[in-house]
Amino acid sequence: QVQVVESGSGSVQPGGSLNLSCVVSAGFTFSRYTMAWYRQAPGKERELVATINVLGVTNYGDSVKGRFTISRDNAANTVYLQMNKVQADDTAMYYCMVRTTGGDYWGQGTQVTVSS
């Protein structure tokens, strides 16, 4: 069974940095699949944060371009989200997703709170 586990939750001050990790269980070839980070704040719709495909090509939501970086370590079945220059509006539950041929798998989410 595919399991997706995020880590890195916590509070950070505006302008600070935080790194999120997402580890995906074995059972498939991790390097074959697109990975993504989404987030959802209270009262708002879920929005795309970043994606990274099998070739390492990345895409970012407009609100995080230039501040966040998605990367992957295929040997460790892990995807990272480096969050820099965080803002109050970055406060949300962050979700990791892996897209497989059998469907999309989601983690339970990790809370990020940006406040002074």
Tab-separated table of N, CA and C in Angstrom, residues 10-107:
chain	number	residue	atom	x	y	z
A	10	GLY	N	5.280	23.213	12.061
A	10	GLY	CA	5.737	24.088	13.113
A	10	GLY	C	5.404	25.534	12.834
A	11	SER	N	5.850	26.385	13.730
A	11	SER	CA	5.640	27.821	13.609
A	11	SER	C	6.940	28.498	13.221
A	12	VAL	N	6.819	29.532	12.429
A	12	VAL	CA	7.984	30.275	11.980
A	12	VAL	C	7.608	31.747	11.858
A	13	GLN	N	8.561	32.617	12.100
A	13	GLN	CA	8.310	34.052	11.998
A	13	GLN	C	8.314	34.505	10.546
A	14	PRO	N	7.589	35.580	10.254
A	14	PRO	CA	7.640	36.119	8.891
A	14	PRO	C	9.070	36.398	8.463
A	15	GLY	N	9.378	36.041	7.234
A	15	GLY	CA	10.716	36.203	6.710
A	15	GLY	C	11.630	35.027	6.972
A	16	GLY	N	11.194	34.105	7.798
A	16	GLY	CA	11.992	32.952	8.136
A	16	GLY	C	11.886	31.841	7.117
A	17	SER	N	12.465	30.695	7.470
A	17	SER	CA	12.508	29.547	6.572
A	17	SER	C	12.037	28.295	7.280
A	18	LEU	N	11.535	27.375	6.493
A	18	LEU	CA	11.082	26.085	6.999
A	18	LEU	C	11.217	25.070	5.882
A	19	ASN	N	11.600	23.861	6.230
A	19	ASN	CA	11.732	22.799	5.249
A	19	ASN	C	10.771	21.673	5.572
A	20	LEU	N	9.957	21.308	4.605
A	20	LEU	CA	9.029	20.204	4.742
A	20	LEU	C	9.553	18.995	3.986
A	21	SER	N	9.284	17.816	4.519
A	21	SER	CA	9.678	16.577	3.881
A	21	SER	C	8.465	15.691	3.684
A	22	CYS	N	8.527	14.876	2.660
A	22	CYS	CA	7.457	13.934	2.355
A	22	CYS	C	8.098	12.624	1.942
A	23	VAL	N	7.858	11.579	2.718
A	23	VAL	CA	8.415	10.265	2.450
A	23	VAL	C	7.305	9.345	1.952
A	24	VAL	N	7.558	8.687	0.847
A	24	VAL	CA	6.588	7.792	0.239
A	24	VAL	C	7.062	6.357	0.406
A	25	SER	N	6.151	5.489	0.799
A	25	SER	CA	6.496	4.093	1.024
A	25	SER	C	6.900	3.405	-0.260
A	26	ALA	N	7.592	2.276	-0.103
A	26	ALA	CA	7.951	1.449	-1.236
A	26	ALA	C	6.716	0.746	-1.785
A	27	GLY	N	6.890	0.045	-2.875
A	27	GLY	CA	5.787	-0.629	-3.530
A	27	GLY	C	5.654	-0.230	-4.985
A	28	PHE	N	6.366	0.810	-5.364
A	28	PHE	CA	6.416	1.264	-6.734
A	28	PHE	C	7.737	1.984	-6.946
A	29	THR	N	8.041	2.254	-8.195
A	29	THR	CA	9.276	2.957	-8.500
A	29	THR	C	9.049	4.451	-8.345
A	30	PHE	N	9.520	4.989	-7.233
A	30	PHE	CA	9.285	6.382	-6.885
A	30	PHE	C	9.694	7.337	-7.996
A	31	SER	N	10.809	7.044	-8.649
A	31	SER	CA	11.354	7.945	-9.654
A	31	SER	C	10.478	8.093	-10.889
A	32	ARG	N	9.463	7.266	-11.040
A	32	ARG	CA	8.599	7.310	-12.213
A	32	ARG	C	7.445	8.288	-12.075
A	33	TYR	N	7.264	8.879	-10.905
A	33	TYR	CA	6.025	9.595	-10.644
A	33	TYR	C	6.231	11.057	-10.310
A	34	THR	N	5.270	11.845	-10.762
A	34	THR	CA	5.222	13.255	-10.408
A	34	THR	C	4.820	13.417	-8.947
A	35	MET	N	5.480	14.340	-8.271
A	35	MET	CA	5.173	14.661	-6.886
A	35	MET	C	4.708	16.110	-6.800
A	36	ALA	N	3.917	16.391	-5.789
A	36	ALA	CA	3.378	17.736	-5.657
A	36	ALA	C	3.149	18.103	-4.202
A	37	TRP	N	3.171	19.390	-3.955
A	37	TRP	CA	2.749	19.957	-2.687
A	37	TRP	C	1.546	20.859	-2.935
A	38	TYR	N	0.529	20.702	-2.116
A	38	TYR	CA	-0.630	21.571	-2.099
A	38	TYR	C	-0.785	22.145	-0.702
A	39	ARG	N	-1.597	23.167	-0.588
A	39	ARG	CA	-1.884	23.714	0.730
A	39	ARG	C	-3.319	24.222	0.778
A	40	GLN	N	-3.845	24.288	1.993
A	40	GLN	CA	-5.191	24.783	2.181
A	40	GLN	C	-5.266	25.531	3.502
A	41	ALA	N	-5.691	26.768	3.430
A	41	ALA	CA	-5.898	27.591	4.609
A	41	ALA	C	-7.379	27.594	4.956
A	42	PRO	N	-7.719	27.851	6.216
A	42	PRO	CA	-9.131	27.893	6.604
A	42	PRO	C	-9.924	28.878	5.762
A	43	GLY	N	-11.059	28.425	5.256
A	43	GLY	CA	-11.917	29.277	4.455
A	43	GLY	C	-11.480	29.453	3.021
A	44	LYS	N	-10.408	28.807	2.629
A	44	LYS	CA	-9.909	28.921	1.267
A	44	LYS	C	-9.882	27.557	0.589
A	45	GLU	N	-9.879	27.584	-0.733
A	45	GLU	CA	-9.768	26.354	-1.490
A	45	GLU	C	-8.328	25.856	-1.494
A	46	ARG	N	-8.186	24.563	-1.678
A	46	ARG	CA	-6.858	23.990	-1.813
A	46	ARG	C	-6.173	24.566	-3.051
A	47	GLU	N	-4.915	24.920	-2.901
A	47	GLU	CA	-4.184	25.488	-4.020
A	47	GLU	C	-2.872	24.758	-4.241
A	48	LEU	N	-2.439	24.773	-5.482
A	48	LEU	CA	-1.171	24.160	-5.837
A	48	LEU	C	-0.022	25.012	-5.331
A	49	VAL	N	0.943	24.359	-4.702
A	49	VAL	CA	2.163	25.027	-4.276
A	49	VAL	C	3.278	24.774	-5.283
A	50	ALA	N	3.539	23.501	-5.569
A	50	ALA	CA	4.628	23.158	-6.474
A	50	ALA	C	4.491	21.725	-6.941
A	51	THR	N	5.032	21.440	-8.115
A	51	THR	CA	5.123	20.080	-8.629
A	51	THR	C	6.525	19.838	-9.150
A	52	ILE	N	6.901	18.573	-9.185
A	52	ILE	CA	8.158	18.181	-9.797
A	52	ILE	C	7.928	16.849	-10.501
A	53	ASN	N	8.270	16.791	-11.784
A	53	ASN	CA	8.007	15.588	-12.546
A	53	ASN	C	9.217	14.662	-12.554
A	54	VAL	N	9.112	13.586	-13.354
A	54	VAL	CA	10.148	12.559	-13.349
A	54	VAL	C	11.469	13.060	-13.904
A	55	LEU	N	11.441	14.119	-14.684
A	55	LEU	CA	12.656	14.701	-15.237
A	55	LEU	C	13.230	15.810	-14.363
A	56	GLY	N	12.565	16.101	-13.261
A	56	GLY	CA	13.013	17.167	-12.395
A	56	GLY	C	12.496	18.531	-12.779
A	57	VAL	N	11.590	18.591	-13.754
A	57	VAL	CA	11.007	19.863	-14.149
A	57	VAL	C	10.012	20.310	-13.091
A	58	THR	N	10.123	21.543	-12.666
A	58	THR	CA	9.301	22.053	-11.582
A	58	THR	C	8.318	23.110	-12.060
A	59	ASN	N	7.213	23.213	-11.348
A	59	ASN	CA	6.238	24.269	-11.539
A	59	ASN	C	5.808	24.774	-10.176
A	60	TYR	N	5.495	26.064	-10.103
A	60	TYR	CA	5.135	26.684	-8.843
A	60	TYR	C	3.882	27.518	-8.982
A	61	GLY	N	3.122	27.544	-7.900
A	61	GLY	CA	2.024	28.470	-7.847
A	61	GLY	C	2.534	29.897	-7.815
A	62	ASP	N	1.732	30.805	-8.358
A	62	ASP	CA	2.179	32.190	-8.461
A	62	ASP	C	2.541	32.797	-7.108
A	63	SER	N	1.845	32.404	-6.073
A	63	SER	CA	2.045	33.015	-4.766
A	63	SER	C	3.360	32.624	-4.102
A	64	VAL	N	4.024	31.578	-4.591
A	64	VAL	CA	5.251	31.112	-3.946
A	64	VAL	C	6.468	31.188	-4.852
A	65	LYS	N	6.290	31.598	-6.085
A	65	LYS	CA	7.416	31.675	-7.013
A	65	LYS	C	8.504	32.593	-6.467
A	66	GLY	N	9.727	32.105	-6.538
A	66	GLY	CA	10.860	32.874	-6.059
A	66	GLY	C	11.134	32.714	-4.585
A	67	ARG	N	10.236	32.071	-3.852
A	67	ARG	CA	10.413	31.901	-2.413
A	67	ARG	C	10.522	30.435	-1.997
A	68	PHE	N	9.781	29.556	-2.666
A	68	PHE	CA	9.777	28.140	-2.326
A	68	PHE	C	10.511	27.344	-3.391
A	69	THR	N	11.089	26.218	-2.987
A	69	THR	CA	11.774	25.324	-3.906
A	69	THR	C	11.378	23.889	-3.614
A	70	ILE	N	10.917	23.186	-4.636
A	70	ILE	CA	10.611	21.771	-4.506
A	70	ILE	C	11.769	20.967	-5.084
A	71	SER	N	12.104	19.876	-4.432
A	71	SER	CA	13.162	18.999	-4.907
A	71	SER	C	12.820	17.565	-4.538
A	72	ARG	N	13.534	16.624	-5.136
A	72	ARG	CA	13.273	15.227	-4.833
A	72	ARG	C	14.573	14.455	-4.732
A	73	ASP	N	14.556	13.448	-3.874
A	73	ASP	CA	15.658	12.516	-3.702
A	73	ASP	C	15.083	11.137	-3.963
A	74	ASN	N	15.244	10.657	-5.173
A	74	ASN	CA	14.628	9.394	-5.557
A	74	ASN	C	15.163	8.210	-4.760
A	75	ALA	N	16.431	8.250	-4.396
A	75	ALA	CA	17.017	7.160	-3.622
A	75	ALA	C	16.384	7.049	-2.248
A	76	ALA	N	15.880	8.156	-1.726
A	76	ALA	CA	15.273	8.175	-0.402
A	76	ALA	C	13.756	8.223	-0.446
A	77	ASN	N	13.170	8.142	-1.624
A	77	ASN	CA	11.715	8.227	-1.784
A	77	ASN	C	11.157	9.467	-1.088
A	78	THR	N	11.839	10.568	-1.239
A	78	THR	CA	11.505	11.768	-0.483
A	78	THR	C	11.408	12.985	-1.387
A	79	VAL	N	10.413	13.811	-1.105
A	79	VAL	CA	10.244	15.098	-1.752
A	79	VAL	C	10.318	16.178	-0.688
A	80	TYR	N	10.954	17.272	-1.013
A	80	TYR	CA	11.137	18.364	-0.073
A	80	TYR	C	10.481	19.640	-0.580
A	81	LEU	N	10.115	20.470	0.354
A	81	LEU	CA	9.672	21.820	0.034
A	81	LEU	C	10.435	22.776	0.932
A	82	GLN	N	11.355	23.511	0.344
A	82	GLN	CA	12.105	24.520	1.079
A	82	GLN	C	11.340	25.830	0.992
A	83	MET	N	10.928	26.331	2.131
A	83	MET	CA	10.134	27.540	2.212
A	83	MET	C	11.001	28.655	2.766
A	84	ASN	N	11.220	29.670	1.967
A	84	ASN	CA	12.003	30.825	2.374
A	84	ASN	C	11.154	32.080	2.317
A	85	LYS	N	11.575	33.075	3.082
A	85	LYS	CA	10.874	34.359	3.112
A	85	LYS	C	9.378	34.161	3.304
A	86	VAL	N	9.039	33.362	4.287
A	86	VAL	CA	7.637	33.029	4.496
A	86	VAL	C	6.846	34.263	4.928
A	87	GLN	N	5.582	34.251	4.583
A	87	GLN	CA	4.660	35.330	4.876
A	87	GLN	C	3.485	34.777	5.670
A	88	ALA	N	2.741	35.666	6.286
A	88	ALA	CA	1.582	35.245	7.055
A	88	ALA	C	0.591	34.470	6.196
A	89	ASP	N	0.473	34.848	4.939
A	89	ASP	CA	-0.456	34.175	4.035
A	89	ASP	C	-0.012	32.758	3.681
A	90	ASP	N	1.197	32.382	4.052
A	90	ASP	CA	1.654	31.015	3.829
A	90	ASP	C	1.117	30.051	4.878
A	91	THR	N	0.487	30.579	5.909
A	91	THR	CA	-0.095	29.736	6.939
A	91	THR	C	-1.175	28.843	6.338
A	92	ALA	N	-1.011	27.546	6.489
A	92	ALA	CA	-1.939	26.594	5.888
A	92	ALA	C	-1.555	25.186	6.300
A	93	MET	N	-2.425	24.252	5.982
A	93	MET	CA	-2.083	22.846	6.049
A	93	MET	C	-1.474	22.469	4.709
A	94	TYR	N	-0.299	21.880	4.760
A	94	TYR	CA	0.413	21.506	3.549
A	94	TYR	C	0.299	20.006	3.323
A	95	TYR	N	-0.046	19.638	2.092
A	95	TYR	CA	-0.273	18.248	1.741
A	95	TYR	C	0.676	17.809	0.637
A	96	CYS	N	1.222	16.629	0.801
A	96	CYS	CA	2.065	16.010	-0.210
A	96	CYS	C	1.226	15.038	-1.024
A	97	MET	N	1.476	14.971	-2.317
A	97	MET	CA	0.728	14.094	-3.201
A	97	MET	C	1.669	13.411	-4.178
A	98	VAL	N	1.410	12.135	-4.426
A	98	VAL	CA	2.138	11.396	-5.447
A	98	VAL	C	1.136	10.910	-6.481
A	99	ARG	N	1.428	11.148	-7.729
A	99	ARG	CA	0.549	10.728	-8.824
A	99	ARG	C	1.075	9.436	-9.408
A	100	THR	N	0.293	8.384	-9.310
A	100	THR	CA	0.669	7.079	-9.831
A	100	THR	C	-0.278	6.670	-10.941
A	101	THR	N	0.073	5.584	-11.627
A	101	THR	CA	-0.797	5.081	-12.682
A	101	THR	C	-2.117	4.572	-12.135
A	102	GLY	N	-2.159	4.246	-10.846
A	102	GLY	CA	-3.374	3.776	-10.221
A	102	GLY	C	-4.176	4.843	-9.517
A	103	GLY	N	-3.701	6.062	-9.528
A	103	GLY	CA	-4.390	7.152	-8.874
A	103	GLY	C	-3.457	8.009	-8.052
A	104	ASP	N	-4.019	9.042	-7.452
A	104	ASP	CA	-3.254	9.966	-6.626
A	104	ASP	C	-3.337	9.559	-5.164
A	105	TYR	N	-2.221	9.708	-4.456
A	105	TYR	CA	-2.168	9.407	-3.040
A	105	TYR	C	-1.763	10.656	-2.279
A	106	TRP	N	-2.448	10.890	-1.167
A	106	TRP	CA	-2.263	12.094	-0.377
A	106	TRP	C	-1.808	11.762	1.034
A	107	GLY	N	-0.969	12.628	1.571
A	107	GLY	CA	-0.625	12.533	2.969
A	107	GLY	C	-1.695	13.171	3.836
